Amino acid sequence: MTADYLWTMYNQVTSELDKGDLDRLPELHGMACCLKAITTSEAAAAVEICRLACGGHGYMSCSSFPTTYGLTTAACTYEGENTVLLLQTARFLMKAWVSAKIGDSLAPTVAYLGNNYKSTVNGIRPKWDKSIPGIISAFQTCAAGKVNLAFENVERRKKEGISHENATNMTSIELASAADAHGRAFLIQATYESVQEFVKQVPPALGEVIQDLVTLYAVDASLRFLGDLLRFVEITEKDLRELQATLETLLTRIRPNAVGIVDGFDIPDDILQSALGAYDGNVYERIYAEAMKSPLNQEPVNKSFHLYLKPFLKSHL
């Protein structure tokens, strides 16, 4: 859904370029860069989580996890290494922060920087709101806070006599973190907004499942990035307990539909090439068949046993 949002933005910017309007080109570039970095790294992490969840079976070559992981992690490098891309987005965010500072209009995807500018520079932390719009607002607050910190560090180093290029390089950790926060805020917002339109076009039962998935994504992100929330948002221990309880409730609700959700991607067995994920569910039959392809399993007892181990065992040494 976020990809559709980005594709729509691309088409809009392209049509504007044809008219000589370049205003939104930096916005498109910045958003595409950080989304590529975040989604590929998240995909790689997700493959590893799935592999670990399958125990020893996940480590087998016939599970296809080794191949899938290799292909997925490669995406973190080709078409732009992820850290480099995050820094590209950070450059755009620094310029947007300056625009917010002087009160200029901002591109739609960074409009929240203008809305949060005064409260951010004044150290005002908004109260936590557990609704999805509230979570989106919290992530935008975190992103604005990180952008401000990166901007202040660059400016501080420049005042110390360091060149702009070196000051930027020395602040690259904060800059990449700010870009990452910006991208994650956008992911939650774009997904939520797209789903609100999508559920109007589908049966209520399906819409409820999709809503649960979006809520799970937002809640899980909140728990994974608690450090940012604690730093920039006024969130209490009670709020954190409620978040955890919400996560567990959502997992319970989604679990009966988990297989159907996965099957909904309709990935053919020929593409998946996995004994564990085959559509017919015959996991152990397929694992056995794959194991029998090994040269070591072409005979009931390998000849090395008769040649070496058996005589040794009978030698009474």
Coordinates of C-alpha atoms in Angstrom, one line a residue, residues 125-126 128 138 142 222-223 225-240 243:
R125 CA 6.7 16.6 24.7
P126 CA 3.1 15.7 23.6
W128 CA 0.8 9.7 24.3
A138 CA 4.0 10.2 18.1
C142 CA 10.1 11.5 17.2
S222 CA 5.9 1.5 19.0
L223 CA 7.2 -1.3 21.2
F225 CA 11.2 1.9 19.2
L226 CA 10.3 2.6 22.8
G227 CA 13.6 4.5 23.2
D228 CA 12.4 7.2 20.8
L229 CA 9.0 7.4 22.4
L230 CA 10.4 7.7 25.9
R231 CA 12.7 10.4 24.6
F232 CA 10.3 12.6 22.7
V233 CA 6.8 11.7 23.9
E234 CA 5.2 11.8 27.3
I235 CA 4.4 8.1 27.7
T236 CA 3.9 6.3 31.1
E237 CA 4.4 2.8 32.4
K238 CA 0.7 2.3 32.2
D239 CA 0.7 3.2 28.6
L240 CA 3.5 0.7 27.9
L243 CA 0.7 -1.3 24.4

